[in-house]
Amino acid sequence: MFMYFIFIWTVIFIGLLAIGGFFMFRKFLKRMPKEDGRSELDWQDYYINEALPLWQQDSRDLLNELVSPVPELFRDVAKERIAGRISKIALDEKADKIELDHMMRGYIIATPKRDHGFMKKKLNELNIDYTPYIKYFEYADDEKKKFSIFDHSEVAKK
């Protein structure tokens, strides 16, 4: 009986180490510099810091509400990713403040395609009409295509 326990515990332990290693390796790859010398996460931080004065309290509250369906463990990462994309859109358009239009475009593009069902459900709960933004769903983050969420700048512009 003790040998079965040791065997099962070993399998579980190796499985958990492999899962943790997978996520750490993905984070490591996102920190790797691209051709321009900056990584995906460096650009994300840059856009967020540059656009901080544009974020009003109502847009911050809406962002917090939009990421509320994300499990708490991953919520901060999702929030930073979405905020980085929204900030880039607002900075590209030289906006005075972050508005709902910027938030919708950034939210849709930065949200992985596999989570679109949850996203649409949350938008419906908040009574936000996403039909004018349907075209942006095809440019959303897709794990299979492996592109940066900052690649679609020309598409995200109005």
Coordinates of N, CA and C in Angstrom, one line a residue:
M1 N 0.8 -1.2 0.0 CA 0.0 0.0 0.0 C 0.9 1.3 0.0
F2 N 1.9 1.2 0.8 CA 2.8 2.4 0.9 C 3.5 2.6 -0.5
M3 N 3.9 1.6 -1.2 CA 4.5 1.7 -2.5 C 3.6 2.3 -3.5
Y4 N 2.3 2.0 -3.5 CA 1.3 2.6 -4.3 C 1.2 4.1 -4.1
F5 N 1.2 4.5 -2.8 CA 1.2 5.9 -2.4 C 2.4 6.6 -2.9
I6 N 3.6 6.0 -2.8 CA 4.8 6.7 -3.3 C 4.7 6.8 -4.8
F7 N 4.3 5.8 -5.5 CA 4.2 5.8 -6.9 C 3.2 6.9 -7.4
I8 N 2.0 7.0 -6.8 CA 1.0 8.0 -7.2 C 1.5 9.4 -6.9
W9 N 2.1 9.5 -5.7 CA 2.7 10.8 -5.3 C 3.8 11.3 -6.3
T10 N 4.6 10.4 -6.7 CA 5.7 10.7 -7.7 C 5.1 11.1 -9.0
V11 N 4.1 10.5 -9.5 CA 3.4 10.8 -10.8 C 2.8 12.2 -10.6
I12 N 2.1 12.5 -9.5 CA 1.5 13.8 -9.3 C 2.5 14.9 -9.2
F13 N 3.6 14.6 -8.5 CA 4.6 15.6 -8.3 C 5.3 15.9 -9.6
I14 N 5.6 14.9 -10.4 CA 6.3 15.2 -11.7 C 5.3 15.9 -12.7
G15 N 4.0 15.6 -12.6 CA 3.0 16.3 -13.4 C 2.9 17.7 -13.1
L16 N 2.9 18.0 -11.8 CA 2.8 19.4 -11.3 C 4.1 20.2 -11.7
L17 N 5.2 19.6 -11.6 CA 6.5 20.2 -12.0 C 6.5 20.5 -13.5
A18 N 6.0 19.6 -14.3 CA 5.9 19.8 -15.7 C 5.0 21.0 -16.1
I19 N 3.8 21.0 -15.5 CA 2.9 22.1 -15.7 C 3.5 23.5 -15.3
G20 N 4.1 23.5 -14.1 CA 4.7 24.8 -13.7 C 5.8 25.2 -14.6
G21 N 6.6 24.2 -15.0 CA 7.7 24.5 -15.9 C 7.2 25.0 -17.3
F22 N 6.1 24.5 -17.8 CA 5.6 24.9 -19.0 C 5.2 26.4 -19.0
F23 N 4.5 26.8 -17.9 CA 4.1 28.2 -17.8 C 5.3 29.1 -17.5
M24 N 6.3 28.7 -16.8 CA 7.5 29.5 -16.6 C 8.3 29.6 -17.9
F25 N 8.3 28.6 -18.7 CA 9.0 28.7 -20.0 C 8.3 29.6 -20.9
R26 N 7.0 29.6 -20.9 CA 6.2 30.6 -21.8 C 6.5 32.0 -21.3
K27 N 6.6 32.3 -20.0 CA 6.9 33.6 -19.5 C 8.3 34.0 -20.0
F28 N 9.2 33.0 -19.9 CA 10.6 33.3 -20.3 C 10.7 33.6 -21.8
L29 N 9.9 33.0 -22.6 CA 9.9 33.3 -24.1 C 9.3 34.7 -24.3
K30 N 8.3 35.1 -23.5 CA 7.8 36.4 -23.7 C 8.8 37.5 -23.3
R31 N 9.7 37.2 -22.4 CA 10.8 38.1 -22.0 C 11.9 38.2 -22.9
M32 N 12.0 37.3 -23.9 CA 13.1 37.3 -24.9 C 13.0 38.4 -25.8
P33 N 14.1 39.2 -26.0 CA 14.0 40.3 -26.9 C 13.7 39.9 -28.4
K34 N 13.0 40.8 -29.0 CA 12.7 40.6 -30.5 C 13.7 41.3 -31.3
E35 N 13.5 41.5 -32.6 CA 14.4 42.2 -33.5 C 14.7 43.6 -33.0
D36 N 13.8 44.3 -32.4 CA 14.0 45.7 -32.0 C 14.7 45.8 -30.6
G37 N 15.0 44.7 -30.0 CA 15.7 44.7 -28.7 C 14.8 44.7 -27.5
R38 N 13.5 44.8 -27.7 CA 12.5 44.7 -26.6 C 11.7 43.5 -26.7
S39 N 11.3 43.0 -25.6 CA 10.4 41.8 -25.6 C 8.9 42.3 -25.6
E40 N 8.0 41.3 -25.8 CA 6.6 41.6 -25.7 C 6.2 42.2 -24.4
L41 N 6.7 41.7 -23.3 CA 6.4 42.3 -22.0 C 7.0 43.7 -21.8
D42 N 8.2 43.9 -22.4 CA 8.7 45.3 -22.3 C 7.8 46.3 -23.0
W43 N 7.4 45.9 -24.2 CA 6.5 46.8 -24.9 C 5.2 47.1 -24.2
Q44 N 4.6 46.0 -23.6 CA 3.4 46.1 -22.8 C 3.6 47.1 -21.7
D45 N 4.7 46.9 -20.9 CA 5.0 47.9 -19.8 C 5.2 49.3 -20.3
Y46 N 5.8 49.4 -21.4 CA 6.1 50.8 -22.0 C 4.7 51.5 -22.3
Y47 N 3.8 50.8 -23.0 CA 2.6 51.4 -23.4 C 1.7 51.7 -22.1
I48 N 1.7 50.9 -21.2 CA 0.9 51.1 -20.0 C 1.5 52.4 -19.2
N49 N 2.8 52.5 -19.1 CA 3.4 53.6 -18.4 C 3.2 54.9 -19.2
E50 N 3.3 54.9 -20.5 CA 3.1 56.1 -21.3 C 1.6 56.6 -21.2
A51 N 0.7 55.6 -21.1 CA -0.7 56.0 -21.1 C -1.4 56.2 -19.8
L52 N -0.6 56.0 -18.7 CA -1.2 56.2 -17.4 C -2.0 57.5 -17.2
P53 N -1.6 58.6 -17.7 CA -2.4 59.8 -17.5 C -3.7 59.8 -18.2
L54 N -3.8 58.9 -19.2 CA -5.1 58.8 -20.0 C -6.1 58.0 -19.3
W55 N -5.7 57.2 -18.4 CA -6.7 56.3 -17.7 C -7.5 57.0 -16.6
Q56 N -8.8 57.2 -16.8 CA -9.6 57.8 -15.8 C -10.1 56.7 -14.9
Q57 N -10.7 57.1 -13.8 CA -11.2 56.1 -12.8 C -12.3 55.2 -13.4
D58 N -13.2 55.8 -14.2 CA -14.2 54.9 -14.8 C -13.7 53.9 -15.8
S59 N -12.6 54.2 -16.5 CA -12.1 53.2 -17.4 C -11.3 52.2 -16.6
R60 N -10.7 52.5 -15.5 CA -10.0 51.5 -14.7 C -11.0 50.6 -14.1
D61 N -12.1 51.2 -13.6 CA -13.2 50.3 -13.0 C -13.8 49.4 -14.1
L62 N -14.0 49.9 -15.3 CA -14.5 49.0 -16.4 C -13.5 47.9 -16.7
L63 N -12.2 48.2 -16.7 CA -11.2 47.2 -17.0 C -11.2 46.1 -15.9
N64 N -11.3 46.5 -14.6 CA -11.4 45.6 -13.5 C -12.7 44.7 -13.7
E65 N -13.7 45.3 -14.1 CA -15.0 44.5 -14.3 C -14.8 43.5 -15.5
L66 N -14.2 44.0 -16.5 CA -14.0 43.1 -17.7 C -13.2 41.9 -17.4
V67 N -12.2 42.0 -16.6 CA -11.3 40.9 -16.3 C -11.8 40.0 -15.1
S68 N -12.9 40.4 -14.5 CA -13.4 39.7 -13.4 C -13.7 38.2 -13.6
P69 N -14.1 37.8 -14.9 CA -14.3 36.3 -15.1 C -13.1 35.5 -15.1
V70 N -11.9 36.2 -15.3 CA -10.6 35.5 -15.3 C -10.3 34.9 -13.9
P71 N -9.9 33.7 -13.8 CA -9.5 33.2 -12.5 C -8.5 34.1 -11.8
E72 N -8.6 34.3 -10.5 CA -7.8 35.2 -9.7 C -6.3 35.0 -9.9
L73 N -5.9 33.8 -10.1 CA -4.5 33.5 -10.3 C -3.9 34.1 -11.5
F74 N -4.7 34.2 -12.6 CA -4.3 34.8 -13.8 C -4.8 36.2 -14.1
R75 N -5.6 36.8 -13.2 CA -6.3 38.0 -13.5 C -5.3 39.2 -13.7
D76 N -4.2 39.3 -12.9 CA -3.3 40.4 -13.0 C -2.6 40.3 -14.4
V77 N -2.2 39.1 -14.8 CA -1.5 39.0 -16.1 C -2.5 39.4 -17.2
A78 N -3.7 38.9 -17.2 CA -4.7 39.3 -18.2 C -5.0 40.8 -18.2
K79 N -5.1 41.4 -17.0 CA -5.4 42.8 -16.9 C -4.2 43.6 -17.5
E80 N -3.0 43.2 -17.3 CA -1.8 43.9 -17.8 C -1.8 43.8 -19.3
R81 N -2.1 42.6 -19.8 CA -2.1 42.4 -21.3 C -3.1 43.2 -22.0
I82 N -4.3 43.2 -21.4 CA -5.4 44.0 -22.0 C -5.1 45.5 -21.9
A83 N -4.7 45.9 -20.7 CA -4.4 47.3 -20.5 C -3.3 47.8 -21.5
G84 N -2.3 47.0 -21.7 CA -1.2 47.3 -22.7 C -1.7 47.5 -24.1
R85 N -2.6 46.7 -24.5 CA -3.2 46.8 -25.8 C -4.1 48.0 -25.9
I86 N -4.9 48.2 -24.9 CA -5.8 49.4 -24.9 C -4.9 50.7 -24.9
S87 N -3.9 50.7 -24.1 CA -3.0 51.9 -24.0 C -2.3 52.2 -25.4
K88 N -1.9 51.1 -26.1 CA -1.3 51.3 -27.4 C -2.3 51.9 -28.4
I89 N -3.5 51.4 -28.4 CA -4.5 52.0 -29.3 C -4.7 53.5 -29.0
A90 N -4.9 53.8 -27.7 CA -5.1 55.2 -27.3 C -3.9 56.1 -27.7
L91 N -2.7 55.6 -27.5 CA -1.5 56.4 -27.8 C -1.3 56.6 -29.3
D92 N -1.6 55.5 -30.1 CA -1.5 55.6 -31.5 C -2.5 56.7 -32.1
E93 N -3.6 56.8 -31.4 CA -4.6 57.8 -31.9 C -4.5 59.1 -31.2
K94 N -3.5 59.2 -30.4 CA -3.2 60.5 -29.6 C -4.5 61.0 -28.9
A95 N -5.1 60.1 -28.2 CA -6.4 60.4 -27.5 C -6.0 61.1 -26.2
D96 N -7.1 61.9 -25.8 CA -6.9 62.7 -24.5 C -7.2 61.8 -23.3
K97 N -8.0 60.8 -23.5 CA -8.3 59.8 -22.4 C -8.8 58.5 -23.0
I98 N -8.7 57.5 -22.2 CA -9.2 56.2 -22.6 C -10.7 56.2 -22.6
E99 N -11.3 55.8 -23.8 CA -12.7 55.8 -23.9 C -13.2 54.4 -24.1
L100 N -14.5 54.2 -24.1 CA -15.1 52.8 -24.3 C -14.7 52.2 -25.6
D101 N -14.6 53.0 -26.7 CA -14.2 52.5 -28.0 C -12.8 52.0 -27.9
H102 N -11.8 52.6 -27.3 CA -10.5 52.1 -27.2 C -10.5 50.8 -26.4
M103 N -11.3 50.8 -25.3 CA -11.3 49.6 -24.5 C -11.9 48.4 -25.2
M104 N -12.9 48.6 -26.0 CA -13.5 47.5 -26.7 C -12.6 46.9 -27.7
R105 N -11.9 47.8 -28.5 CA -11.0 47.3 -29.5 C -9.8 46.6 -28.8
G106 N -9.2 47.2 -27.8 CA -8.1 46.5 -27.1 C -8.5 45.2 -26.4
Y107 N -9.7 45.3 -25.8 CA -10.1 44.1 -25.0 C -10.3 42.9 -26.0
I108 N -10.9 43.2 -27.1 CA -11.2 42.1 -28.1 C -9.9 41.5 -28.7
I109 N -9.0 42.4 -29.1 CA -7.8 42.0 -29.7 C -6.9 41.2 -28.7
A110 N -6.8 41.7 -27.5 CA -5.9 41.1 -26.5 C -6.5 39.8 -25.8
T111 N -7.8 39.6 -26.0 CA -8.4 38.4 -25.4 C -8.2 37.2 -26.3
P112 N -7.7 36.1 -25.8 CA -7.5 34.9 -26.6 C -8.8 34.4 -27.2
K113 N -8.8 33.8 -28.4 CA -10.0 33.4 -29.1 C -10.7 32.3 -28.3
R114 N -10.0 31.5 -27.6 CA -10.7 30.5 -26.8 C -11.6 31.1 -25.7
D115 N -11.4 32.3 -25.3 CA -12.1 33.0 -24.2 C -13.2 33.9 -24.7
H116 N -13.5 33.9 -26.0 CA -14.5 34.8 -26.6 C -15.9 34.6 -26.1
G117 N -16.2 33.3 -25.8 CA -17.5 33.0 -25.2 C -17.7 33.7 -23.9
F118 N -16.7 33.6 -23.0 CA -16.8 34.3 -21.7 C -16.8 35.8 -21.8
M119 N -16.0 36.3 -22.8 CA -16.0 37.7 -23.0 C -17.3 38.3 -23.5
K120 N -18.0 37.6 -24.4 CA -19.3 38.0 -24.9 C -20.3 38.0 -23.8
K121 N -20.2 36.9 -23.0 CA -21.2 36.8 -21.9 C -21.0 38.0 -20.9
K122 N -19.8 38.3 -20.6 CA -19.5 39.5 -19.7 C -20.0 40.8 -20.3
L123 N -19.8 41.0 -21.6 CA -20.2 42.2 -22.2 C -21.7 42.3 -22.2
N124 N -22.4 41.2 -22.4 CA -23.9 41.1 -22.4 C -24.4 41.5 -21.0
E125 N -23.7 40.9 -19.9 CA -24.1 41.3 -18.5 C -23.9 42.7 -18.3
L126 N -22.9 43.4 -18.9 CA -22.7 44.8 -18.6 C -23.5 45.7 -19.6
N127 N -24.3 45.1 -20.4 CA -25.1 45.8 -21.4 C -24.3 46.6 -22.4
I128 N -23.2 46.0 -22.8 CA -22.3 46.7 -23.8 C -22.5 46.0 -25.1
D129 N -22.9 46.8 -26.1 CA -23.1 46.2 -27.5 C -21.7 46.1 -28.2
Y130 N -21.4 44.9 -28.5 CA -20.1 44.6 -29.1 C -20.3 44.4 -30.6
T131 N -21.5 44.5 -31.2 CA -21.6 44.2 -32.6 C -20.9 45.2 -33.5
P132 N -20.7 46.5 -33.1 CA -19.8 47.3 -34.0 C -18.4 46.9 -34.1
Y133 N -18.0 46.0 -33.2 CA -16.6 45.6 -33.1 C -16.3 44.1 -33.6
I134 N -17.3 43.6 -34.2 CA -17.3 42.2 -34.7 C -16.0 41.9 -35.5
K135 N -15.6 42.9 -36.4 CA -14.5 42.7 -37.3 C -13.2 42.5 -36.5
Y136 N -13.1 43.0 -35.3 CA -11.9 42.8 -34.5 C -11.7 41.4 -33.9
F137 N -12.7 40.6 -33.9 CA -12.6 39.3 -33.3 C -11.6 38.4 -34.2
E138 N -11.5 38.7 -35.5 CA -10.6 37.9 -36.3 C -9.1 38.2 -36.0
Y139 N -8.9 39.4 -35.4 CA -7.5 39.8 -35.1 C -7.1 39.5 -33.7
A140 N -8.0 38.8 -33.0 CA -7.8 38.5 -31.5 C -6.6 37.6 -31.4
D141 N -6.0 37.6 -30.2 CA -4.9 36.7 -29.8 C -5.2 35.3 -30.1
D142 N -4.4 34.6 -30.8 CA -4.6 33.2 -31.2 C -3.3 32.5 -30.9
E143 N -3.3 31.5 -30.0 CA -2.1 30.8 -29.6 C -1.5 30.0 -30.8
K144 N -2.3 29.7 -31.7 CA -1.7 28.9 -32.9 C -1.0 29.8 -33.8
K145 N -1.3 31.0 -34.0 CA -0.7 31.9 -35.0 C 0.6 32.6 -34.4
K146 N 0.7 32.6 -33.1 CA 1.9 33.1 -32.4 C 2.3 34.5 -32.8
F147 N 1.4 35.5 -33.0 CA 1.7 36.8 -33.3 C 1.6 37.7 -32.0
S148 N 2.2 38.8 -32.0 CA 2.1 39.7 -30.9 C 0.8 40.5 -30.9
I149 N 0.3 40.8 -29.8 CA -1.0 41.5 -29.7 C -0.8 43.0 -30.2
F150 N 0.5 43.4 -30.3 CA 0.8 44.7 -30.7 C 1.0 44.8 -32.3
D151 N 0.9 43.7 -33.0 CA 1.1 43.6 -34.4 C 0.0 44.3 -35.2
H152 N -1.2 44.4 -34.7 CA -2.3 44.8 -35.5 C -2.7 46.3 -35.3
S153 N -1.7 47.1 -35.2 CA -1.9 48.6 -35.0 C -2.7 49.2 -36.1
E154 N -2.4 48.9 -37.3 CA -3.1 49.5 -38.4 C -4.6 49.1 -38.5
V155 N -4.9 47.9 -38.0 CA -6.2 47.3 -38.0 C -7.0 48.0 -36.9
A156 N -6.4 48.2 -35.7 CA -7.1 48.7 -34.6 C -7.4 50.2 -34.7
K157 N -6.8 50.9 -35.6 CA -7.1 52.3 -35.8 C -8.5 52.4 -36.4
K158 N -9.1 53.5 -36.2 CA -10.4 53.7 -36.8 C -10.3 54.2 -38.2

